[in-house]
Structures are given as C-alpha cells and as structure tokens.
XYZ file of C-alpha atoms in Angstrom:
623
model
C 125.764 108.267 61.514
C 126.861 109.732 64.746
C 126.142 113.384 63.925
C 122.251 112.089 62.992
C 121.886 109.944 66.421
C 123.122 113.440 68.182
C 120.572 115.462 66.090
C 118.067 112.476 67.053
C 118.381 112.814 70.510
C 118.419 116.763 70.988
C 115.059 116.972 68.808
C 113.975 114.105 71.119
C 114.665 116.109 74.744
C 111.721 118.713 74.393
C 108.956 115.347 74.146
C 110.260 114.374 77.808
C 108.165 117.419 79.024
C 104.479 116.259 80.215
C 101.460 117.589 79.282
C 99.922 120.144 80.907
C 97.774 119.130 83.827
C 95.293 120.900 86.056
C 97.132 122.229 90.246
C 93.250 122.418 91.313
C 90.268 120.509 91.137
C 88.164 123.087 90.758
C 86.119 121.779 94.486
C 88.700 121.278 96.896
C 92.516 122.917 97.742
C 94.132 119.193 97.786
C 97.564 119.194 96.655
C 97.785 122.594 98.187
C 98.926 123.769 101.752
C 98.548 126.517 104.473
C 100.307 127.698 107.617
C 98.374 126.635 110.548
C 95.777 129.131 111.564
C 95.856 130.746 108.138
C 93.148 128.603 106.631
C 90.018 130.801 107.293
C 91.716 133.247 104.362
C 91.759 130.403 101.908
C 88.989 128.740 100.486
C 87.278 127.005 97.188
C 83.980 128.749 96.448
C 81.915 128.362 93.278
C 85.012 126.709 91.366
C 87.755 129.110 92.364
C 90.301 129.632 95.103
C 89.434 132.363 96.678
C 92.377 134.173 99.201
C 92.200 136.970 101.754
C 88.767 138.632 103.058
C 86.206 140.893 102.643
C 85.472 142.254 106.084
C 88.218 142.350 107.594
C 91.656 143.609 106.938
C 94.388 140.698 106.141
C 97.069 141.376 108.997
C 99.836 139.845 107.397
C 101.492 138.062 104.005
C 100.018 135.081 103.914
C 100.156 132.041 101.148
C 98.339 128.864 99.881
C 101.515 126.696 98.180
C 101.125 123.465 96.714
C 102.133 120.136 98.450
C 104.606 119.413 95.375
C 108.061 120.971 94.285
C 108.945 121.632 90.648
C 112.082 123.201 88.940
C 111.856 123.817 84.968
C 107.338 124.434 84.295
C 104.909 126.309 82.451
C 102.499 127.743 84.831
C 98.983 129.153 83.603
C 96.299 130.633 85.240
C 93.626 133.035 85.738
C 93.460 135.668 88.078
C 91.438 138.175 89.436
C 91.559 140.764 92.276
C 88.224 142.114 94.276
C 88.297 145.448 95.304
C 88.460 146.349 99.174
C 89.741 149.149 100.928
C 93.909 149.372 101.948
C 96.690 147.874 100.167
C 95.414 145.414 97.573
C 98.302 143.117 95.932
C 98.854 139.298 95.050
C 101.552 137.649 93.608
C 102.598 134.289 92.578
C 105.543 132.371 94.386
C 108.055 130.020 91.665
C 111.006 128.290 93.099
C 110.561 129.101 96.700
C 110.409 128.187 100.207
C 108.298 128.584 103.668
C 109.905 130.713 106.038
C 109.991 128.267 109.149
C 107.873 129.664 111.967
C 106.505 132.509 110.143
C 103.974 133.050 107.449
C 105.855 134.648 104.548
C 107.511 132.360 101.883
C 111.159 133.140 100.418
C 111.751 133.271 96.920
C 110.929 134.930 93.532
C 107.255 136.570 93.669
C 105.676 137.131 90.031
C 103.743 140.402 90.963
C 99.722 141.219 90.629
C 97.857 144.263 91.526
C 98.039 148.059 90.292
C 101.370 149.365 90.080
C 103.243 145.742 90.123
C 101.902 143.827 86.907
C 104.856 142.479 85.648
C 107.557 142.671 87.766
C 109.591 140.352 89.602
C 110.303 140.403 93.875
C 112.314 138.793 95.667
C 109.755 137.742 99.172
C 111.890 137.418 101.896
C 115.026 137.440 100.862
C 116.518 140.138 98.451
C 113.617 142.108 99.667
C 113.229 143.996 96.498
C 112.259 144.086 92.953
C 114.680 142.468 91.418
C 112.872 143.006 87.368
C 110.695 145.383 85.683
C 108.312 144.602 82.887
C 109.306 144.592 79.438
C 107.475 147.003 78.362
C 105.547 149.154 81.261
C 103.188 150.440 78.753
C 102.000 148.008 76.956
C 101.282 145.806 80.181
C 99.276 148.688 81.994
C 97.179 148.967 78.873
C 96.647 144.819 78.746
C 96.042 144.466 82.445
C 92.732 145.000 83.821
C 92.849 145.726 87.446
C 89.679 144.444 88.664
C 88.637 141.650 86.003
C 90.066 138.400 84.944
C 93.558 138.512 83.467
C 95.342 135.234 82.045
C 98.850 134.735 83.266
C 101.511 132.764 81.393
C 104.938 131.690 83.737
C 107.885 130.239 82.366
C 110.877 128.999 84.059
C 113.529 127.555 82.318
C 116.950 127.092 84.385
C 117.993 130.452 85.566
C 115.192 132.093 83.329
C 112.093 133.190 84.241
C 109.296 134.977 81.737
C 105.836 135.892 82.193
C 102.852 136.905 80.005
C 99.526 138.865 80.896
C 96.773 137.794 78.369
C 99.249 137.253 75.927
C 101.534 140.479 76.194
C 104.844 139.588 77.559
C 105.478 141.074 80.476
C 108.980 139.920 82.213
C 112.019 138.416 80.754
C 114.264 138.263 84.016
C 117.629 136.034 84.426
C 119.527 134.828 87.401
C 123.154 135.656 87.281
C 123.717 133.910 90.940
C 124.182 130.517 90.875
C 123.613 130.007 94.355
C 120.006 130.996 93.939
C 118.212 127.311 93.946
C 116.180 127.083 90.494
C 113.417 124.621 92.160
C 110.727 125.236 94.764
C 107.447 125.342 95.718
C 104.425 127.119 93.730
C 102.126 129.575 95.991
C 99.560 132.271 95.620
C 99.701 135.497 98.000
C 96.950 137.827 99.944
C 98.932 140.337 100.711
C 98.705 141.771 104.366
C 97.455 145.170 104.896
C 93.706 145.209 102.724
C 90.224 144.534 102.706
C 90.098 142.488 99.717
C 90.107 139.044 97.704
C 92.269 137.843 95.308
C 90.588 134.931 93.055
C 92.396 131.848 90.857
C 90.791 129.691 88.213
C 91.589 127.656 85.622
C 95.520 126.865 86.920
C 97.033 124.081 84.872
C 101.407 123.436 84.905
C 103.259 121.661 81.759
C 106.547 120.088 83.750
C 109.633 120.767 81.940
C 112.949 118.698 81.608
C 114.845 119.755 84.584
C 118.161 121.497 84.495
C 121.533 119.253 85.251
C 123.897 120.694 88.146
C 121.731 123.698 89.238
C 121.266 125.021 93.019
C 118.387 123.281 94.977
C 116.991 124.171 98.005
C 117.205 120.955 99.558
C 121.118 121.252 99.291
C 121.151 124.672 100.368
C 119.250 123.563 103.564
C 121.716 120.393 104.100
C 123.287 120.774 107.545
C 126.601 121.964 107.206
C 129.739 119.703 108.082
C 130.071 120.012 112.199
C 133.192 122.398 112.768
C 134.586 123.705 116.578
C 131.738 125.956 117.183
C 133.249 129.444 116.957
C 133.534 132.384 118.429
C 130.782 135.152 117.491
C 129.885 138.933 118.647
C 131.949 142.212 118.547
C 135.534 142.614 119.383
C 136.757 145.412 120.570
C 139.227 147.395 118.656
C 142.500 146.069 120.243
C 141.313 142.383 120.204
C 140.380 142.420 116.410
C 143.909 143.988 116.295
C 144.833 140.842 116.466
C 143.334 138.403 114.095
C 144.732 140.698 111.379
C 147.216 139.119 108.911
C 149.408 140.964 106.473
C 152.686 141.088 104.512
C 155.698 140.624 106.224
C 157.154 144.493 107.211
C 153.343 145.381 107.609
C 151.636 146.337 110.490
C 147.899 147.482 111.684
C 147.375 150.751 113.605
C 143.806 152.138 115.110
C 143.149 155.634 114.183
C 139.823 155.689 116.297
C 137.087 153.654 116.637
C 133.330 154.202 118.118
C 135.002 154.709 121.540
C 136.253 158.135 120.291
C 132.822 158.501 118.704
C 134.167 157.139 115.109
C 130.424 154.697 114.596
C 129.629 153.522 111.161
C 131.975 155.100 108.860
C 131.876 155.271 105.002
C 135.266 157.100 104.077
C 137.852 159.662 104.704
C 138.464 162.091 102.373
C 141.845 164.850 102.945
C 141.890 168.653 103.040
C 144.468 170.868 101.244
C 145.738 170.928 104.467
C 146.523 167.563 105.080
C 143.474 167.024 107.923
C 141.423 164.047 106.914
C 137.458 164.051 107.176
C 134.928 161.347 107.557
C 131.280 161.139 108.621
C 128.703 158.669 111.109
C 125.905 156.406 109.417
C 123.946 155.814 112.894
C 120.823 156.174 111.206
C 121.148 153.434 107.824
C 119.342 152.349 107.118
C 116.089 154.285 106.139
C 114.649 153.785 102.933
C 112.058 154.990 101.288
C 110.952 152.225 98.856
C 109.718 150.763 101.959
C 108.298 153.321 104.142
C 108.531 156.774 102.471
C 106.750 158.592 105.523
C 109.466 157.479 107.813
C 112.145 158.548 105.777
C 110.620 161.782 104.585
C 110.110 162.630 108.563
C 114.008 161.876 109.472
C 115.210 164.055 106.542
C 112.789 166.925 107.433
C 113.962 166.720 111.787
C 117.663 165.686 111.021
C 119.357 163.116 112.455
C 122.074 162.187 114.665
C 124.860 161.617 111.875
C 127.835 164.024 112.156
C 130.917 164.965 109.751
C 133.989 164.466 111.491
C 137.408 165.870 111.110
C 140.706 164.435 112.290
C 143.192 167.604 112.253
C 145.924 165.822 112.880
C 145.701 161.862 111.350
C 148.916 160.618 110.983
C 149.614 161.266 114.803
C 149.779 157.695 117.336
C 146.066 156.704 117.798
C 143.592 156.453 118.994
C 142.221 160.112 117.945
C 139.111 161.695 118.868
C 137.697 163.609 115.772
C 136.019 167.302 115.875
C 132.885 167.446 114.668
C 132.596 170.137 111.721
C 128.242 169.785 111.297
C 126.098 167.452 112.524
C 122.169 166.524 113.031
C 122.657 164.268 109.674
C 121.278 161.478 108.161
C 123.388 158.972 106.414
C 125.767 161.395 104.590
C 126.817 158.973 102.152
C 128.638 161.152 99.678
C 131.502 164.168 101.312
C 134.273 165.830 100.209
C 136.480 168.553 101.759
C 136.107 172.291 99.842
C 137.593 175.457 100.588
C 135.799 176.710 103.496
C 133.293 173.543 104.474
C 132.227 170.175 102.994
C 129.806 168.817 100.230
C 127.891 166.904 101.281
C 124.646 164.614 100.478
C 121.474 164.767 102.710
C 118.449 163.281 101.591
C 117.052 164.730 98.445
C 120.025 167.322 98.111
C 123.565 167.798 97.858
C 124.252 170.825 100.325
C 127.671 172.587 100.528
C 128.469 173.158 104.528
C 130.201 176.214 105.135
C 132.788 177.528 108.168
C 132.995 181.281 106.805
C 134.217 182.038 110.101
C 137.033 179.291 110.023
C 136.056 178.046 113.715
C 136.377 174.418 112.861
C 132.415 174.023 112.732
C 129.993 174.902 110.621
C 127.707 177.908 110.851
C 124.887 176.978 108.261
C 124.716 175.320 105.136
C 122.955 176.345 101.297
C 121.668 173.659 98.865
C 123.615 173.122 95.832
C 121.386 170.571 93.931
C 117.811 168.792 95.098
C 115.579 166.024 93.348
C 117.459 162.767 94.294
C 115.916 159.573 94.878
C 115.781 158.364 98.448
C 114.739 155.045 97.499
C 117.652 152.730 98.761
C 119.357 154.570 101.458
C 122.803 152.473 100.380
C 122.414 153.967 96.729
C 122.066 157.758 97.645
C 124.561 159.595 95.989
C 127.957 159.219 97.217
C 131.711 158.508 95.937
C 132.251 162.654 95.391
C 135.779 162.667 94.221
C 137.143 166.099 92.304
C 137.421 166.009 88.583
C 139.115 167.322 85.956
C 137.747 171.394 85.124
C 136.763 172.055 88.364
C 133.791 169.249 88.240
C 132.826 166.934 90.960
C 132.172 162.935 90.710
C 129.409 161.387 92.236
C 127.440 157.903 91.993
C 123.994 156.879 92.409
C 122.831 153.112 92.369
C 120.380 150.407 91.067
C 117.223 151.023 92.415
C 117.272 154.784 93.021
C 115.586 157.237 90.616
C 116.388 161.162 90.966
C 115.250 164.217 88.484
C 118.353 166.588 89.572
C 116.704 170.180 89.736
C 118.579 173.580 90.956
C 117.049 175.535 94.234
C 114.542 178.148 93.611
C 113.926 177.312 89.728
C 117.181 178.031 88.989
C 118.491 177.020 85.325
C 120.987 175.189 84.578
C 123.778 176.472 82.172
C 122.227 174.555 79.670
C 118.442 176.515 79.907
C 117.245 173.211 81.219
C 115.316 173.061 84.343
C 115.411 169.317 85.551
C 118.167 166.298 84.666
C 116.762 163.004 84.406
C 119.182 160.662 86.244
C 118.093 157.467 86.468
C 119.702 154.160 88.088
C 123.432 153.265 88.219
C 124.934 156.188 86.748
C 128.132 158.644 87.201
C 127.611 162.344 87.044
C 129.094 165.406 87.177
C 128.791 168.528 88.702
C 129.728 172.034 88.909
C 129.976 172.821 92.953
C 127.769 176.187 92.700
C 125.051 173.609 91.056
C 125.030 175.653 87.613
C 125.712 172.547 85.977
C 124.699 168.656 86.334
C 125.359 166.274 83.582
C 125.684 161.947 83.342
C 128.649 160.779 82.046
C 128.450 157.211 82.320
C 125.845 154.107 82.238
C 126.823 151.582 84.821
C 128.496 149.803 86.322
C 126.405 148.987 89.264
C 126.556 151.068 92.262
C 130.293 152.723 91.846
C 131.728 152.420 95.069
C 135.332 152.687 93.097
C 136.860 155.334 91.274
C 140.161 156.639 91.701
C 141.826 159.066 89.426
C 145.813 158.957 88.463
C 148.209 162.492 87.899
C 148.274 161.978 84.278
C 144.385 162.374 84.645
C 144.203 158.435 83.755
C 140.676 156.791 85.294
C 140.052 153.565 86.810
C 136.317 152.573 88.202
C 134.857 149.773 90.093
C 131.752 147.617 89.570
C 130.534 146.520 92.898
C 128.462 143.034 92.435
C 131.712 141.263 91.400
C 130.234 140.838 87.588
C 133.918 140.827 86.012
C 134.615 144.627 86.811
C 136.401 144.616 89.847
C 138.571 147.444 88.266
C 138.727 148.449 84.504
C 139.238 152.433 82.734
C 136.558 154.855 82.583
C 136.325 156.110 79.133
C 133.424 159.182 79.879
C 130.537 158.282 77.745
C 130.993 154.938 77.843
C 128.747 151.950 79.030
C 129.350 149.163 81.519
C 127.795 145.814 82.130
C 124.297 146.922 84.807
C 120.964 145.758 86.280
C 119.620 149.337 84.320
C 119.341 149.002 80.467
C 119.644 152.611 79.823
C 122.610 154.244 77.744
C 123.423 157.674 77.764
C 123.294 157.190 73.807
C 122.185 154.055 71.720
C 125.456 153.876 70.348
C 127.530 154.027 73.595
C 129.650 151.503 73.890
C 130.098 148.238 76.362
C 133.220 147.989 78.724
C 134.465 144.374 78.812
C 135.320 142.514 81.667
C 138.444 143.129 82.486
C 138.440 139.815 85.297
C 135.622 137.661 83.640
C 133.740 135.224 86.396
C 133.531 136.098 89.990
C 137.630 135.992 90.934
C 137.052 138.187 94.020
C 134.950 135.684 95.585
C 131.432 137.291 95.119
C 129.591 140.685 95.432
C 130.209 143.455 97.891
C 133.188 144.930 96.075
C 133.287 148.567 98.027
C 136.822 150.705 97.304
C 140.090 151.453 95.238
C 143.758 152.461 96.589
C 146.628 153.031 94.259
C 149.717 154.946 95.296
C 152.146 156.194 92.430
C 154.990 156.595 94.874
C 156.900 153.811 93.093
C 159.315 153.686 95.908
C 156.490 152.931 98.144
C 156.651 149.394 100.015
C 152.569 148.846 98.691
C 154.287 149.234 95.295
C 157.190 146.973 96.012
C 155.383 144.146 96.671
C 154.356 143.901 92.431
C 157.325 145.764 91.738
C 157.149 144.821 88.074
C 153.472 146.257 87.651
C 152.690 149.474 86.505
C 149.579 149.681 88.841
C 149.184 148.170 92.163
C 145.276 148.452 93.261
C 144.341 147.360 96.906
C 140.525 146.285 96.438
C 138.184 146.641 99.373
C 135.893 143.503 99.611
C 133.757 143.547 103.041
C 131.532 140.843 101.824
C 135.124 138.588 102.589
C 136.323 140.306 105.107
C 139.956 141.497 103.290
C 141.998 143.650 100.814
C 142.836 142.320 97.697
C 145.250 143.385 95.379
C 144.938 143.603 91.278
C 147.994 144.226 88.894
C 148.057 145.795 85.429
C 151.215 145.531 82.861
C 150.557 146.651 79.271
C 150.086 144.119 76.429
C 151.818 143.890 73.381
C 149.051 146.459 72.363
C 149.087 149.060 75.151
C 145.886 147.778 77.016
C 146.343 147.592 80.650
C 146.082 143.357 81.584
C 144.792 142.823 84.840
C 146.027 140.230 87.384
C 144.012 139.042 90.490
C 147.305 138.686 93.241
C 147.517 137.176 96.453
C 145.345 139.103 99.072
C 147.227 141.612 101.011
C 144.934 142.158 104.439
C 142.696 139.515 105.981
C 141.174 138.823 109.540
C 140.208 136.235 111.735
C 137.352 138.395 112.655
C 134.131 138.002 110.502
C 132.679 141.813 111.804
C 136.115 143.180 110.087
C 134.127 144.838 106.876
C 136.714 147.250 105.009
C 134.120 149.749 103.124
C 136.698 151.963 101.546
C 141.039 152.572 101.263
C 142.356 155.866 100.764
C 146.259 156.290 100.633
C 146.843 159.228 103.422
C 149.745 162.420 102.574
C 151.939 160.100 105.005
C 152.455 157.078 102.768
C 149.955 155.144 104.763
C 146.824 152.905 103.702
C 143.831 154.239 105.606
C 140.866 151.315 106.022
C 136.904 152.363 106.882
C 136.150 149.391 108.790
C 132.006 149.363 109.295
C 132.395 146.457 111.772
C 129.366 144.618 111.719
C 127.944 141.303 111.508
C 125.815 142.376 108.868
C 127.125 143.941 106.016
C 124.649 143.254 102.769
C 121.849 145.962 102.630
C 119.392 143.159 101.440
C 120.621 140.517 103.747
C 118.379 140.604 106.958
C 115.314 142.602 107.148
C 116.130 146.859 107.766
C 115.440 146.476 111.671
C 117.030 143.115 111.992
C 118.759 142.730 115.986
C 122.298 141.895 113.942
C 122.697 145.132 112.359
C 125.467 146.471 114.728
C 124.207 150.198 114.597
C 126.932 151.944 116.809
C 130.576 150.588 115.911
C 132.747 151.841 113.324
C 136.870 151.681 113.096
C 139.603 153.250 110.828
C 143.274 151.491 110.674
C 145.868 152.962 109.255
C 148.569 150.295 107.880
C 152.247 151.140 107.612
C 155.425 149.725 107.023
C 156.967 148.490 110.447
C 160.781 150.700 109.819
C 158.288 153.493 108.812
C 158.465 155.624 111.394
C 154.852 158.007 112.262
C 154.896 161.439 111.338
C 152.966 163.660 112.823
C 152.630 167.813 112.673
C-alpha cells in the first residue's frame, strides 16, 4: 500500500505545473519593465514588441524584463530580427538579474542573431559563452536569419534546453551550485546596430520549482556585519607577515615588482641551475572580444620581458636580467640550450643567445596557428618530455590549427593539426612534429613528471581532479566533448566533489628527496603534492599510498601555506636544485579571468612576487 501511495504521488508532481499562459497582451508591455530612459527603444506596434531602432544606432545593451521572477518554466515565443546596418544580435535573459545603475542584466543569455543561434552566454558575469549548440549544422540550416523563427526554452533546476522551430538547439547544465536557478525573464537589443529585433506570440508554462537551490534573493542578502577589514596591496615585507606555515618553516622574498619581478606565471631552471621566469603586464588581451586590439599588440610587441635569476638560491631580494623582451603575455617558457621557448601570440618561437651574452639576439618561429581567443588559455605549461618532446596546454575556449613556418610539413606529410579546446600536446622543438595526446582536463595548469617517468596532471576548475595519472591517450572529465578517439577512455575522479574549496586550481610540487622536511611531514606517503590554489589564497597538500591493488589513493591533508592577505594568489610551485619550494605569487585583488570586466580598476596590473620557503636549520646556499 505504501509503495502505490509513493507511485501516486510522484505521477501526481508533474500536474502541479500551470498551464501555459500568455507574458504579453499583444497591445501594451504591462507586466514588463525598462531602465529609465531606455523606453523610446521599446515599444508594442501592430501586436508585437518591437526593441531597438531603425535610424539610429543602439549605443548600448539594453533590455525589456518582465515585472515577475520565475525559477523552473517553459518559455515560447516568436522571434524575428530586422535588418540594419552594424552589429545585429538579440538574446533572451532566464534566471537573471539587473545590473544596479547600469543597463545590462546578469545572467544566462539564450542567443539570437547570425553566428549565435543556439548558444548559451553568460551577460555580465562569466562574460562568455558558456554552451554551444547541439548540433551547429542542423541549427544554421533551421534558423532563418531575417524571418520568424519559433523558440522553445526549458529550464529545469540546473538544466537549461532550447529549441529553434522544433530542432533542438542547446542542452547546457550548471555544475555550480552557487549559480541562483531563478530570475527574471528579458529580451535584448543589442548595442552597436541599426536594427529591430521583434517578439510575438510569448506564452510561459510554470514548472514545479526545485527544493534547496541558489536564489538570487539569498545571494543578494546582506552579509553578517564583521570588523570592517583591511583592503589594498601590501608590500612585500608586510604580506611577509600574515603568512602561516608548518612549524620549522619559514617564508623568504626572492624579488618582487620592486626589482621589476610584475605579474609572474612561473619559474622554470636551466641545466645550470639559474632559474627563469617572465612579466604578464599586458593580460589581459583577448581576442574573442576585440580581435583588432589584440592582433595590433602582437604585431608592435609589448612590454612583457623573460627574466633570468643567475643566481636564485642567494639572500633576496634579487634583481633578474632580462634575456628578451618587447612581449606579450608569454604564458608558456622553458629554458633550452642556448635561449628559451617561448609562446607569443599565434606562435611558439624559440629565443636564441648564440653569442652566450645573457640576452637574446633574435628569435625564429617554431610553430604558428594558435588561437588567441582567451589570453589565460594560450598555450602554456611547456615542461620537457620523454624522447626529446615538449608538453604544452591550451584551454576551454581557445581554438588553434597548429601549422609549420613557410609551408613546412610535418613529419607526418600533413600540413595543419587541428587542436581544438582543452587539450595536451606534444612537440618536437625544431617544429617537425606536433601531435595531441590527451582530451581534457580543463585548462592544465598541473603536470609534473617523476624519475621513473611516472605522470601526474591537474584539472583546474576543482571538478574532482585536483591531481590524478596521465595515461597518454586518455580522456578526462572537460567543458569540450571531443576525444582524441571514440573509444578513449574517461579518467575518474580521483577527489570526487569540490574538496579544495572551489575552482582556480593553478600548480603541482612534488620532491622525491625522501629525506626532505616537505616529505617528512606525510612521511608514510609515497607522494607528497603541494597544490597551488590562488582562488583561496594557500598551498594545499594531497597524499597518495597504494591500495591493496596498486592504484595510487589520494588524501586531501591539512593545508601547508596560508595568508592573512587576500592579494596573496600562488599561480604555480616549483621545487628549486636547493631543496627549496619556489611560489609565483600574482598578487592581486583579482585573480579569476572572468571575474570583473578585462579593464576593470581592481586588476592590479604591475605587482608580482616569488617566495622561496625553506626549512628554518636549512641554511641558504648560494654559488
């Protein structure tokens, strides 16, 4: 009897959903809302709501949204863009907000207009396309870009699905459950055109809502009043000390932007024992968002430099050399023989001191065709591999067909390497050849190799991969669908759940001195890693013992390094020649690429530190 009353009341939950009723009267916009001094480019006329304008260009974003909030709907409707002149796009807010003072709205943006049927953006606060469409082809052949198309929106808790004139077009989930699921409805003229955008016919079908999910009316809740604290930069020797580590430890500045050490990335070590790192003045520049801009910088050069400390392990602070500069955002360097590699722009270029002054005399192009995209994706993490290959990484949103100088061929005969996404490649260092050998994880900012050739990697949004082997060929959990083979397959987590207390994850250490004091502190572990998480502001530390069946077990241990300073953002951890942990600090108050607009005032474009951390009886060695 009880198993039929349960069945009774789950086929009963679907009938609590109301019908579908009509969102406008087809004469007037009640129930729906502008920004003051935004009405003249909304209007009803001849049974439709018409946005934007015909004779003059729209000068900004700006949205009708209904008076009403809703969480789990179907939304249908007909739309219809007029063609203008300039940039002509609409798009259809669910689950979001007004900005306050300004006229965007934040939240997910269902996309309209050539080029974005289908897709998914995130207005005003990921600031990016967060989900293609199903299938790209199929929707560009069922979308008409100047006539009526019928639009189908479903969201259903932390899914949200779309249709246009019946094909479906999105199928997008949210994995963070701080996003709120609930929000406000609105239609967009975007800024920047001479054009209208037309709605008819919109009817919603309210859903039963979903139990325990993120609203934005608690996100907005003022926060329990605290002692206001302190904010703004340190300088080096005061955010000295806030830090807090294991007893025995201690903190040491190696330079910071007062020796000309702004907006590291990493430090790498030469053969002989001098370590090298590079400036990021100029992040970021992408060119998803104004490809002009970023195709000028590459072509002028910038004011980035590599930098190269000859003698690291000496008392601090050091003032680097500078081995090559006019850069931009060198994300990705390693040390060779006689220069650097090193990525700029569209290419991976190989820096050479033939002369062995200390700088560089020139420089020849190794491998072109990257994406430019995301200017925090470029390719980057080059680490040495086994046979003579180098590693290096490329992230979500950046797309790149890898192509040799001049026409060359690669060793292969082929002439171009599609390489797509968050992927790990490899490459010769004369460019002769260029080959993926992974699919995911998401933007590898992790990957440290042991003697016995042994492989650990790093998935950065803090999806369960904090650290787990890389098995070449393999496939790991990704925002990019693609496999390097069908039958590739999946990594597990290896830390299921967000344990490292969110995204942002950004480095690996591991020394196999067992002796070592970083060892001793797990001394029954085979592997000690020290994590880098800027997102938290600390080093972390993750354990592995074999299990009964020889798979490494991984243990989330008490955090080794943490500050009192909020700017402290550790970006990668390299163990140095002397024993030590080396720290990239970026120091900034902004550390998410996507968390403030590109040219926000809080981007801290000029400061940069490296610590190196030793044991207190160890003493500093120095040539």
């Amino acid at each position: 009897m009880k198993f039929i009353y349960l069945i009774i009341i789950a086929l009963s939950l679907p009938l609590t959903a109301q019908k579908a009723v009509p969102l406008f009267d087809g004469k007037t916009l009640k129930g729906w809302n502008t920004n003051k001094g935004e009405e003249k480019y909304w209007s009803v006329r001849d049974g439709l709501i018409v946005g934007g304008d015909m004779k003059k260009k729209v000068p900004f974003n700006t949205f009708l949204a209904t008076d009403k909030s809703y969480q789990n709907f179907e939304l249908e409707f007909d739309i219809r863009l007029v063609k203008g002149s300039g940039f002509i796009n609409s798009g259809i807010q669910v689950r979001s907000i007004r900005v306050p003072k300004k006229s965007e709205m934040k939240g997910y943006q269902v996309d309209a207009g050539i080029g974005w049927w289908g897709k998914i953006y995130d207005e005003s606060r990921r600031n990016k396309v967060i989900a293609q469409p199903i299938d790209p082809a199929a929707i560009k052949k069922t979308a008409k870009d100047w006539d009526w198309n019928h639009y189908r929106i479903l969201c259903e808790g932390p899914r949200i699905r779309s249709w246009i004139n019946g094909v479906p077009a999105l199928d997008y989930t949210e994995k963070d459950k701080n996003i709120p699921l609930d929000g406000l409805i609105g239609f967009q003229a975007h800024g920047g055109g001479i054009f209208e955008v037309q709605y008819k016919d919109i009817t919603i079908k309210e859903l039963p809502s979903t139990p325990n999910v993120r609203t934005w009316k608690a996100l907005q809740a003022p926060a329990k009043v605290s002692p206001p604290k302190k904010s703004g930069a340190r300088s080096p020797q005061q955010e000295l000390q806030g830090f807090k580590l294991p007893r025995g430890f201690t903190a040491e500045l190696v330079a910071s932007e007062e020796q000309g050490v702004g907006k590291p990335i990493t430090v790498q070590w030469d053969t002989a024992g001098r370590m090298w790192t590079m400036t990021a003045f100029e992040y970021p520049i992408d060119a998803n968002e104004n490809k002009a801009h970023a195709e000028a910088i590459y072509k002028r050069g910038g004011k980035d430099k590599i930098l190269v400390f000859d003698n690291p392990s000496a008392p601090g602070p050091q003032t680097p050399r500078v081995f090559a500069d006019g850069l931009v955002i060198p994300l990705g360097m390693i040390p060779t023989a006689d220069g650097a590699l090193v990525q700029y722009g569209t290419e991976i270029r190989h820096y050479y001191d033939k002369n062995q002054d200390g700088k560089a005399e020139g420089f020849d192009t190794v491998l072109k065709g990257f994406g430019i995209q995301d200017s925090h994706l470029f390719p980057h993490q080059f680490e040495r591999a086994p046979g003579g290959w180098y590693y290096l990484a490329q992230g979500l949103f950046n797309y790149s067909d890898v192509v040799r100088p001049g026409g060359k061929a690669f060793a292969d005969g082929s002439k171009s390497v599609s390489f797509r996404q968050c992927k790990l490649a490899r490459f010769r260092p004369d460019g002769s050849e260029f080959e993926s050998v992974s699919a995911g994880p998401n933007n590898i900012w992790g990957l440290i190799q042991k003697n016995n050739g042994e492989t650990f990697i790093q998935e950065a949004n803090d999806w369960g991969i904090p650290i787990a082997e890389y098995l070449q060929g393999t496939h790991y959990a990704t925002g990019s669908k693609e496999k390097l083979r069908s039958y590739a397959p999946q990594i597990p987590s290896t830390l299921p759940g967000q344990q490292m207390g969110g995204t942002g994850l950004s480095g690996i250490a591991l020394t196999e001195e067992k002796a070592s004091a970083f060892n001793q502190l797990h001394p029954k572990a085979e592997n000690v890693f020290y994590i880098v998480n800027p997102i938290t502001n600390r080093i972390q530390i993750i354990t592995t013992v074999r299990d009964k069946n020889g798979d490494h077990s991984y243990t989330k241990q008490t955090d080794f390094m943490t500050s009192e300073d909020k700017w402290f953002r550790p970006v990668a951890a390299h163990f140095g020649p002397d024993g030590c942990l080396y720290i990239v600090d970026w120091y900034n108050k902004v550390i998410s690429h996507n968390e403030v607009p590109r040219a926000h005032p809080d981007r801290d474009k000029t400061s940069g530190r490296i610590w190196r951390i030793r044991l207190i009886t160890l003493p500093q060695r120095h040539r």
